[in-house]
Structure formats: structure tokens, C-alpha cells
Amino acid sequence: MARKTVTNSTLSDVAKAAGVSIATASMVLNPTDKTAKVSDERTALVKAAAERLGYVANYHARAMHLGLSETIGFALDYGQAGRELDDEPMDVGYFHHLTMGIEAETHFVGYNLALIGPGTQERAVARGIRQLQQRRLDALIVPAVLSSVRLSNLISEAPDLPIVLIEHDGSSAFPVVHYDEAEGVRRAVAHLAGLGHRQLLWLGPDQDGRRGRADQFREAVQAAGLGGETCFFTVPEPVYDRHSIIRAAGAALSARLARGRDVTALVCYNDFTAVGAYDALLSAGVHIPREVSVVGFDDFVAAYLHPRLTTVSHMLVGMGRRATQLALEMARGPQARAGLRGRREVLVPELVLRASTAPPPGG
């Protein structure tokens, strides 16, 4: 068996060794959707020569040839530019699951993924836009759920760039991938009602911008003819991390349990809120789910709790994959981008049933 030699071989060297033209060697080793068909015999000759010479395609030459970087950017815009994080922010789990979906889709089509965080002088989105303009990226995916993302700035600075937004609630010229949050809350309430629960408690933060699910909860219990109550807690925004959420949620529920134990089921703002609820219930000697059922939201850590948490999936992996598909479509050019202007796609959430819900006592 011939031993592969690692050299600085060029495409010209491969073509000469295979006895074909440079154009033919390029079509075999750097194929595109528009590449002409090369015979199986010549393809085998070129690949064998490339293997024998240790040829590796030049990324920059390929990018110039294609007019594409074959890279999708993902703006991880959390924390403050140039500052270290004091603690892992709540958004890390969110970004992690989105990244799983984006990475799976880029890998599937042979693209690269560039994770773009804040720099010392600018936010991640600004860095991503600059890299788009420099042609270092073919498209940019922006989660629009954070206060640091200013959509008005995006529109004014980059109205025609290939940008896809995730979870943007307002109107937008950019395509948006979202999920039906209200339907997720309705499914959680319907599941508990189906088990026989008649009095439900909402446990969640009271900050502006984080009470939407509580409003959806009220609407869902009213529509189902159930009794509903809300229990809010406050976490200062500068320290809005998972540990603070867990502590605040647990303290709020403990205070509510001290006033009475008439509630048989909880619907929690997210899985970390449910972790705090678990702590409070277990400290009070309340059994989950025999005495109180608990439903979470997001499906970040639900499978690792005991009992395993029934929760509403945030569909983040699916949103990441779909956003990437739209980004790849936009990267095809201005005509493709024009066809996607204003597009809004909404994923239907899934209620993941596990072991934290059961019929109420005596039910």
C-alpha cells in the first residue's frame, strides 16, 4: 500500500499526477452545485493522486472560487463586552440548546459554525454584522430574546444582510423562527386538568418582560374552568442566573406553603424555577407527585431531577435547525433573501411527560 506523503502539493501537482487538466482536478476536489459531471474513471484518478500527494484544498482559494465562506455565524450576545461573567447566566442553557440545533444542521450540509461573543468594544451582534460585511460569514443567526439585541439598529444598519432572528415578538423584515409559547402553557394546564387537578399555582418571576407566561397561565386556567393563583418572586437583573432563580423560587413557594397547602399542582416559569419548587416542597415534607404535581418549562435539566420533571419543551434544538435552514437559503443571494423577507415560522411545543405529575390526592 502506498504511503501518503504530507507535502505542500498544489492543485496543479495533483492534476499533473492524475494526467488531467487543472479544471478537471478542481471540479473533483472542490465540487459545487454547478460543477459539471466528471467521469468516474477521472474522478478516481484525481482522488488517488490527491491522496498520494497529501493534497489538502486551500480554504481561502475555495472561498474565493465559490464566493462563499461556507460559514454561518451565531451571535451569543450575553454578558457585557470586555467583562468576565460573575456566574453562569440563565441564558447559557438557552444558547447551548440552540447551538446544538444550529451545529447539527451546519454539519449536515458541510458548513462551518462560528460562535460570536461580545468583544472588548462591541456586542456580539455588531461583530457578526461586521463579519457579514467582510464576507467572513454567509449568514448570521441572532436570538432576539435579550435586551442587548436592538432590532431597530439591525434594520437601520443591515436591512439587506442575510440575518435570521430567533424568538423576536415584533414585526421584522428579517425572517423569524419562533415557537408557540401560549400553546405550551395550555398543554401544561390541560395535562394537569386531565389528571383531575382543579386548583393550580403559577410560580415565576415578576420582572417586566418575564410575566408573559403568567398571563398565558391565567388565560389557560380560566378557559379550562379551573382555579388559578400566581406566586411571584424577584431576582435582580444583574444577577439573573440559575442559582438566584432557584433560591428565589424556593423562598417564594415556602412562604406560600406556610399560608396553606390547598394547591395540588404547580406550573413553573422554567425548569430552574421547578428546581426551587422541589427544594421548597421537599423541605416542607410534601411528596412529588403524590401530594403536589409539578410541571416545568424549557426542558433544560428536567430529565436530571428526581422525580424526573414533566416539562414543556422550548423546541430550541428544532428552532436552531430551522433558523439554519433559512440562513442557508438566504446565503444563496439577494433574490433568495427577498423571498424570505417578513417570513415568520412558528414551531408547536411538546409536553414531555415524566414522573412529576399524577392525579391529586383522593383523585
Short mmCIF file of C-alpha atoms in Angstrom, two decimals:
data_model
loop_
_atom_site.label_atom_id
_atom_site.label_comp_id
_atom_site.label_asym_id
_atom_site.label_seq_id
_atom_site.Cartn_x
_atom_site.Cartn_y
_atom_site.Cartn_z
CA MET A 1 0.00 0.00 0.00
CA ALA A 2 1.41 3.39 -0.99
CA ARG A 3 2.35 5.60 1.91
CA LYS A 4 0.74 9.05 1.91
CA THR A 5 3.28 11.87 1.97
CA VAL A 6 2.25 15.16 3.55
CA THR A 7 3.50 17.97 1.31
CA ASN A 8 2.57 21.43 0.12
CA SER A 9 1.21 19.96 -3.09
CA THR A 10 -0.86 22.24 -5.26
CA LEU A 11 -3.88 21.58 -7.41
CA SER A 12 -1.56 21.76 -10.42
CA ASP A 13 0.59 18.96 -8.94
CA VAL A 14 -2.48 16.77 -8.47
CA ALA A 15 -3.71 17.43 -12.00
CA LYS A 16 -0.29 16.57 -13.46
CA ALA A 17 -0.03 13.35 -11.43
CA ALA A 18 -3.55 12.29 -12.46
CA GLY A 19 -3.00 13.20 -16.11
CA VAL A 20 -5.95 15.62 -16.23
CA SER A 21 -6.43 19.36 -16.57
CA ILE A 22 -6.36 21.68 -13.57
CA ALA A 23 -10.03 22.48 -14.22
CA THR A 24 -10.95 18.79 -14.03
CA ALA A 25 -8.98 18.32 -10.80
CA SER A 26 -10.72 21.35 -9.33
CA MET A 27 -14.16 20.02 -10.25
CA VAL A 28 -13.38 16.75 -8.45
CA LEU A 29 -11.76 18.20 -5.33
CA ASN A 30 -13.78 21.42 -5.00
CA PRO A 31 -17.28 20.47 -6.20
CA THR A 32 -20.20 22.88 -6.18
CA ASP A 33 -23.86 22.60 -7.14
CA LYS A 34 -22.92 23.94 -10.58
CA THR A 35 -19.92 21.66 -11.12
CA ALA A 36 -20.01 19.68 -14.34
CA LYS A 37 -20.06 15.90 -14.13
CA VAL A 38 -16.64 14.24 -14.22
CA SER A 39 -16.36 10.61 -15.27
CA ASP A 40 -15.92 8.00 -12.55
CA GLU A 41 -12.56 7.00 -14.07
CA ARG A 42 -11.11 10.52 -13.94
CA THR A 43 -12.61 11.15 -10.50
CA ALA A 44 -10.82 8.05 -9.19
CA LEU A 45 -7.52 9.14 -10.77
CA VAL A 46 -7.73 12.63 -9.25
CA LYS A 47 -8.65 11.38 -5.77
CA ALA A 48 -5.90 8.77 -5.83
CA ALA A 49 -3.33 11.40 -6.86
CA ALA A 50 -4.52 13.80 -4.15
CA GLU A 51 -4.25 11.05 -1.55
CA ARG A 52 -0.81 10.03 -2.73
CA LEU A 53 0.50 13.61 -2.68
CA GLY A 54 -1.15 14.54 0.61
CA TYR A 55 -3.05 17.35 -1.08
CA VAL A 56 -5.35 19.45 1.10
CA ALA A 57 -7.61 22.03 -0.55
CA ASN A 58 -6.83 25.65 0.28
CA TYR A 59 -9.81 27.05 2.18
CA HIS A 60 -9.25 30.64 1.07
CA ALA A 61 -8.85 29.66 -2.57
CA ARG A 62 -12.07 27.65 -2.40
CA ALA A 63 -13.91 30.54 -0.73
CA MET A 64 -12.78 32.92 -3.47
CA HIS A 65 -13.80 30.41 -6.12
CA LEU A 66 -17.25 29.88 -4.63
CA GLY A 67 -17.84 33.43 -3.44
CA LEU A 68 -18.89 31.89 -0.11
CA SER A 69 -17.20 31.38 3.25
CA GLU A 70 -19.31 28.26 3.93
CA THR A 71 -19.70 29.56 7.48
CA ILE A 72 -22.82 30.54 9.42
CA GLY A 73 -22.45 32.89 12.39
CA PHE A 74 -24.37 32.64 15.66
CA ALA A 75 -24.40 35.73 17.91
CA LEU A 76 -24.03 34.69 21.55
CA ASP A 77 -24.89 38.11 22.93
CA TYR A 78 -24.91 37.60 26.70
CA GLY A 79 -22.84 39.25 29.38
CA GLN A 80 -21.14 42.62 28.91
CA ALA A 81 -18.48 43.25 26.30
CA GLY A 82 -15.00 43.00 27.78
CA ARG A 83 -16.14 41.81 31.21
CA GLU A 84 -15.92 38.39 32.77
CA LEU A 85 -19.12 36.68 33.88
CA ASP A 86 -19.54 36.53 37.64
CA ASP A 87 -21.71 33.42 37.30
CA GLU A 88 -23.11 31.28 34.54
CA PRO A 89 -26.08 33.28 33.23
CA MET A 90 -29.52 31.82 32.74
CA ASP A 91 -29.11 32.25 29.01
CA VAL A 92 -26.21 29.77 28.75
CA GLY A 93 -28.58 26.78 28.77
CA TYR A 94 -30.76 28.52 26.21
CA PHE A 95 -27.82 29.19 23.90
CA HIS A 96 -26.47 25.67 24.40
CA HIS A 97 -29.64 24.04 23.10
CA LEU A 98 -29.94 26.46 20.19
CA THR A 99 -26.31 25.77 19.31
CA MET A 100 -26.98 22.02 19.26
CA GLY A 101 -29.62 22.53 16.58
CA ILE A 102 -27.56 25.01 14.55
CA GLU A 103 -24.45 22.86 14.70
CA ALA A 104 -26.35 19.72 13.67
CA GLU A 105 -27.74 21.45 10.59
CA THR A 106 -24.48 23.14 9.53
CA HIS A 107 -22.63 19.85 9.95
CA PHE A 108 -25.27 18.07 7.88
CA VAL A 109 -24.70 20.35 4.87
CA GLY A 110 -20.90 20.59 5.28
CA TYR A 111 -20.86 24.17 6.60
CA ASN A 112 -18.88 25.63 9.50
CA LEU A 113 -20.38 27.34 12.55
CA ALA A 114 -18.80 30.47 14.01
CA LEU A 115 -19.83 31.29 17.59
CA ILE A 116 -19.59 35.07 18.03
CA GLY A 117 -19.50 36.53 21.53
CA PRO A 118 -19.13 40.14 22.70
CA GLY A 119 -15.71 41.73 22.24
CA THR A 120 -13.97 44.37 24.30
CA GLN A 121 -15.65 47.23 22.44
CA GLU A 122 -18.82 45.88 20.83
CA ARG A 123 -21.68 43.46 21.25
CA ALA A 124 -21.79 40.09 19.52
CA VAL A 125 -24.46 41.21 17.03
CA ALA A 126 -22.34 44.18 15.93
CA ARG A 127 -19.35 41.90 15.49
CA GLY A 128 -21.47 39.47 13.47
CA ILE A 129 -22.74 42.23 11.16
CA ARG A 130 -19.19 43.42 10.59
CA GLN A 131 -18.09 39.88 9.70
CA LEU A 132 -21.02 39.58 7.29
CA GLN A 133 -19.93 42.78 5.59
CA GLN A 134 -16.37 41.44 5.41
CA ARG A 135 -17.70 38.25 3.74
CA ARG A 136 -16.31 36.15 6.58
CA LEU A 137 -19.84 34.79 7.12
CA ASP A 138 -22.53 33.78 4.66
CA ALA A 139 -25.37 34.47 7.11
CA LEU A 140 -25.94 35.40 10.75
CA ILE A 141 -28.40 33.93 13.27
CA VAL A 142 -29.48 36.27 16.08
CA PRO A 143 -31.53 35.24 19.14
CA ALA A 144 -33.64 38.35 19.71
CA VAL A 145 -34.79 37.47 23.24
CA LEU A 146 -32.15 39.50 25.06
CA SER A 147 -32.38 43.17 25.90
CA SER A 148 -28.96 43.73 24.33
CA VAL A 149 -30.37 42.97 20.87
CA ARG A 150 -31.72 46.19 19.38
CA LEU A 151 -33.73 45.24 16.32
CA SER A 152 -34.07 48.85 15.24
CA ASN A 153 -30.29 49.06 14.99
CA LEU A 154 -30.19 45.89 12.92
CA ILE A 155 -32.75 47.26 10.48
CA SER A 156 -31.03 50.60 10.07
CA GLU A 157 -27.51 49.17 9.81
CA ALA A 158 -28.10 45.98 7.84
CA PRO A 159 -31.54 45.88 6.19
CA ASP A 160 -30.42 43.68 3.29
CA LEU A 161 -27.94 41.39 5.01
CA PRO A 162 -28.69 37.65 5.43
CA ILE A 163 -29.86 37.67 9.06
CA VAL A 164 -32.32 35.28 10.73
CA LEU A 165 -33.91 36.15 14.08
CA ILE A 166 -34.97 33.66 16.73
CA GLU A 167 -37.87 34.48 19.06
CA HIS A 168 -38.49 38.05 18.01
CA ASP A 169 -42.01 39.07 19.01
CA GLY A 170 -42.49 42.18 16.89
CA SER A 171 -42.66 42.76 13.16
CA SER A 172 -39.46 42.33 11.18
CA ALA A 173 -38.18 42.43 7.63
CA PHE A 174 -35.84 39.59 8.61
CA PRO A 175 -37.22 36.03 8.74
CA VAL A 176 -38.11 34.94 12.27
CA VAL A 177 -38.27 31.48 13.84
CA HIS A 178 -40.45 31.31 16.95
CA TYR A 179 -42.46 28.79 18.92
CA ASP A 180 -45.99 28.92 20.29
CA GLU A 181 -45.33 29.65 23.95
CA ALA A 182 -49.03 30.10 24.80
CA GLU A 183 -49.79 26.67 23.36
CA GLY A 184 -47.10 25.20 25.61
CA VAL A 185 -48.72 26.72 28.70
CA ARG A 186 -52.14 25.49 27.53
CA ARG A 187 -50.80 21.97 27.15
CA ALA A 188 -49.34 22.02 30.66
CA VAL A 189 -52.65 23.22 32.12
CA ALA A 190 -54.68 20.73 30.06
CA HIS A 191 -52.46 17.87 31.23
CA LEU A 192 -52.98 18.75 34.88
CA ALA A 193 -56.71 19.23 34.36
CA GLY A 194 -56.87 15.82 32.69
CA LEU A 195 -55.31 14.28 35.79
CA GLY A 196 -58.10 15.81 37.90
CA HIS A 197 -56.39 18.89 39.37
CA ARG A 198 -58.78 21.80 39.93
CA GLN A 199 -56.58 24.36 41.70
CA LEU A 200 -53.27 25.31 40.07
CA LEU A 201 -50.47 27.61 41.19
CA TRP A 202 -48.15 29.57 38.89
CA LEU A 203 -44.61 30.10 40.18
CA GLY A 204 -42.47 32.61 38.29
CA PRO A 205 -40.56 35.93 38.24
CA ASP A 206 -42.40 39.25 38.40
CA GLN A 207 -39.97 41.31 36.30
CA ASP A 208 -41.27 43.18 33.29
CA GLY A 209 -40.67 41.13 30.19
CA ARG A 210 -40.85 37.83 32.09
CA ARG A 211 -44.54 37.79 33.00
CA GLY A 212 -45.90 36.74 29.62
CA ARG A 213 -46.19 33.10 30.59
CA ALA A 214 -48.04 34.08 33.78
CA ASP A 215 -50.64 35.91 31.68
CA GLN A 216 -50.91 32.86 29.42
CA PHE A 217 -51.38 30.71 32.52
CA ARG A 218 -54.27 32.87 33.73
CA GLU A 219 -55.94 32.65 30.33
CA ALA A 220 -55.46 28.88 30.16
CA VAL A 221 -56.89 28.11 33.61
CA GLN A 222 -59.83 30.42 33.00
CA ALA A 223 -60.58 28.75 29.66
CA ALA A 224 -60.38 25.34 31.33
CA GLY A 225 -62.68 26.37 34.17
CA LEU A 226 -60.01 25.81 36.81
CA GLY A 227 -58.89 27.77 39.84
CA GLY A 228 -55.60 29.57 39.32
CA GLU A 229 -53.26 31.51 41.57
CA THR A 230 -49.93 33.21 40.91
CA CYS A 231 -46.89 33.23 43.18
CA PHE A 232 -44.20 35.65 42.06
CA PHE A 233 -40.59 36.15 43.10
CA THR A 234 -37.99 38.80 42.26
CA VAL A 235 -34.44 38.29 41.07
CA PRO A 236 -32.35 41.44 40.40
CA GLU A 237 -31.46 41.50 36.70
CA PRO A 238 -27.68 41.99 37.12
CA VAL A 239 -27.54 38.63 38.95
CA TYR A 240 -30.26 36.85 36.98
CA ASP A 241 -28.56 33.45 36.99
CA ARG A 242 -29.87 29.97 37.62
CA HIS A 243 -28.73 29.85 41.25
CA SER A 244 -30.56 33.09 42.06
CA ILE A 245 -33.67 31.80 40.30
CA ILE A 246 -33.61 28.57 42.31
CA ARG A 247 -33.17 30.36 45.64
CA ALA A 248 -35.83 33.00 44.95
CA ALA A 249 -38.35 30.47 43.65
CA GLY A 250 -37.83 28.19 46.64
CA ALA A 251 -38.22 31.05 49.13
CA ALA A 252 -41.40 32.32 47.47
CA LEU A 253 -43.03 28.89 47.41
CA SER A 254 -42.02 28.19 51.02
CA ALA A 255 -43.75 31.40 52.07
CA ARG A 256 -46.86 30.40 50.10
CA LEU A 257 -46.94 26.90 51.62
CA ALA A 258 -46.75 28.44 55.10
CA ARG A 259 -50.11 30.09 54.39
CA GLY A 260 -51.78 26.84 53.36
CA ARG A 261 -51.44 23.71 51.27
CA ASP A 262 -54.61 23.92 49.22
CA VAL A 263 -52.83 23.76 45.86
CA THR A 264 -52.28 20.34 44.28
CA ALA A 265 -50.31 21.31 41.20
CA LEU A 266 -47.63 23.82 40.17
CA VAL A 267 -46.82 25.25 36.76
CA CYS A 268 -43.33 26.75 36.84
CA TYR A 269 -41.84 29.53 34.70
CA ASN A 270 -38.91 27.29 33.74
CA ASP A 271 -37.03 24.21 34.86
CA PHE A 272 -34.78 26.13 37.24
CA THR A 273 -37.88 27.56 38.91
CA ALA A 274 -39.05 23.97 39.27
CA VAL A 275 -35.75 23.07 40.97
CA GLY A 276 -36.51 25.77 43.58
CA ALA A 277 -40.04 24.40 43.91
CA TYR A 278 -38.67 20.90 44.50
CA ASP A 279 -36.45 22.23 47.31
CA ALA A 280 -39.36 24.03 48.98
CA LEU A 281 -41.77 21.09 48.68
CA LEU A 282 -39.28 18.53 49.95
CA SER A 283 -38.27 20.81 52.83
CA ALA A 284 -41.95 21.06 53.77
CA GLY A 285 -42.34 17.28 53.64
CA VAL A 286 -44.57 17.41 50.57
CA HIS A 287 -44.26 14.39 48.26
CA ILE A 288 -43.90 14.91 44.50
CA PRO A 289 -46.15 13.92 42.76
CA ARG A 290 -48.35 12.11 45.28
CA GLU A 291 -49.33 15.33 47.06
CA VAL A 292 -48.32 18.03 44.58
CA SER A 293 -47.63 17.72 40.85
CA VAL A 294 -45.02 19.95 39.22
CA VAL A 295 -44.63 20.99 35.56
CA GLY A 296 -41.62 22.92 34.28
CA PHE A 297 -40.80 24.77 31.09
CA ASP A 298 -37.80 24.63 28.69
CA ASP A 299 -36.60 21.00 29.15
CA PHE A 300 -33.08 22.07 30.10
CA VAL A 301 -32.50 19.98 33.24
CA ALA A 302 -35.87 18.23 33.63
CA ALA A 303 -34.55 14.75 32.89
CA TYR A 304 -31.97 15.00 35.71
CA LEU A 305 -34.29 15.84 38.59
CA HIS A 306 -35.81 13.29 40.96
CA PRO A 307 -38.55 12.60 40.27
CA ARG A 308 -37.89 13.42 36.62
CA LEU A 309 -39.74 16.58 35.71
CA THR A 310 -42.68 16.78 33.33
CA THR A 311 -42.00 19.89 31.27
CA VAL A 312 -42.82 21.86 28.14
CA SER A 313 -40.03 21.66 25.59
CA HIS A 314 -38.86 25.07 24.38
CA MET A 315 -38.11 23.45 21.00
CA LEU A 316 -34.71 25.14 20.98
CA VAL A 317 -32.90 22.44 19.02
CA GLY A 318 -35.67 22.49 16.42
CA MET A 319 -35.63 26.29 16.24
CA GLY A 320 -31.86 26.23 15.79
CA ARG A 321 -32.11 23.76 12.92
CA ARG A 322 -34.89 25.68 11.18
CA ALA A 323 -33.11 29.02 11.61
CA THR A 324 -30.02 27.49 10.00
CA GLN A 325 -32.04 26.21 7.05
CA LEU A 326 -33.39 29.72 6.49
CA ALA A 327 -29.90 31.21 6.90
CA LEU A 328 -28.51 28.83 4.27
CA GLU A 329 -31.33 29.78 1.94
CA MET A 330 -30.59 33.50 2.46
CA ALA A 331 -26.91 32.89 1.72
CA ARG A 332 -27.84 31.95 -1.85
CA GLY A 333 -28.18 35.61 -2.79
CA PRO A 334 -30.37 38.74 -2.93
CA GLN A 335 -33.25 37.02 -4.72
CA ALA A 336 -33.48 34.31 -2.06
CA ARG A 337 -33.30 36.94 0.69
CA ALA A 338 -36.11 38.93 -0.94
CA GLY A 339 -38.29 35.84 -0.97
CA LEU A 340 -37.81 35.37 2.77
CA ARG A 341 -38.44 38.97 3.86
CA GLY A 342 -41.02 39.07 6.63
CA ARG A 343 -41.25 35.25 6.84
CA ARG A 344 -42.38 34.04 10.27
CA GLU A 345 -42.32 30.36 11.20
CA VAL A 346 -43.78 29.08 14.46
CA LEU A 347 -42.96 25.67 15.96
CA VAL A 348 -45.52 23.84 18.09
CA PRO A 349 -44.15 22.95 21.56
CA GLU A 350 -44.17 19.48 23.02
CA LEU A 351 -45.23 18.49 26.53
CA VAL A 352 -42.67 15.94 27.72
CA LEU A 353 -44.36 13.63 30.22
CA ARG A 354 -42.18 12.27 33.01
CA ALA A 355 -42.66 11.36 36.68
CA SER A 356 -43.51 14.65 38.44
CA THR A 357 -47.24 14.69 37.69
CA ALA A 358 -50.02 12.42 38.95
CA PRO A 359 -53.70 12.65 39.94
CA PRO A 360 -54.34 14.82 43.04
CA PRO A 361 -54.71 13.24 46.48
CA GLY A 362 -58.02 11.41 46.56
CA GLY A 363 -58.42 11.94 42.82
#
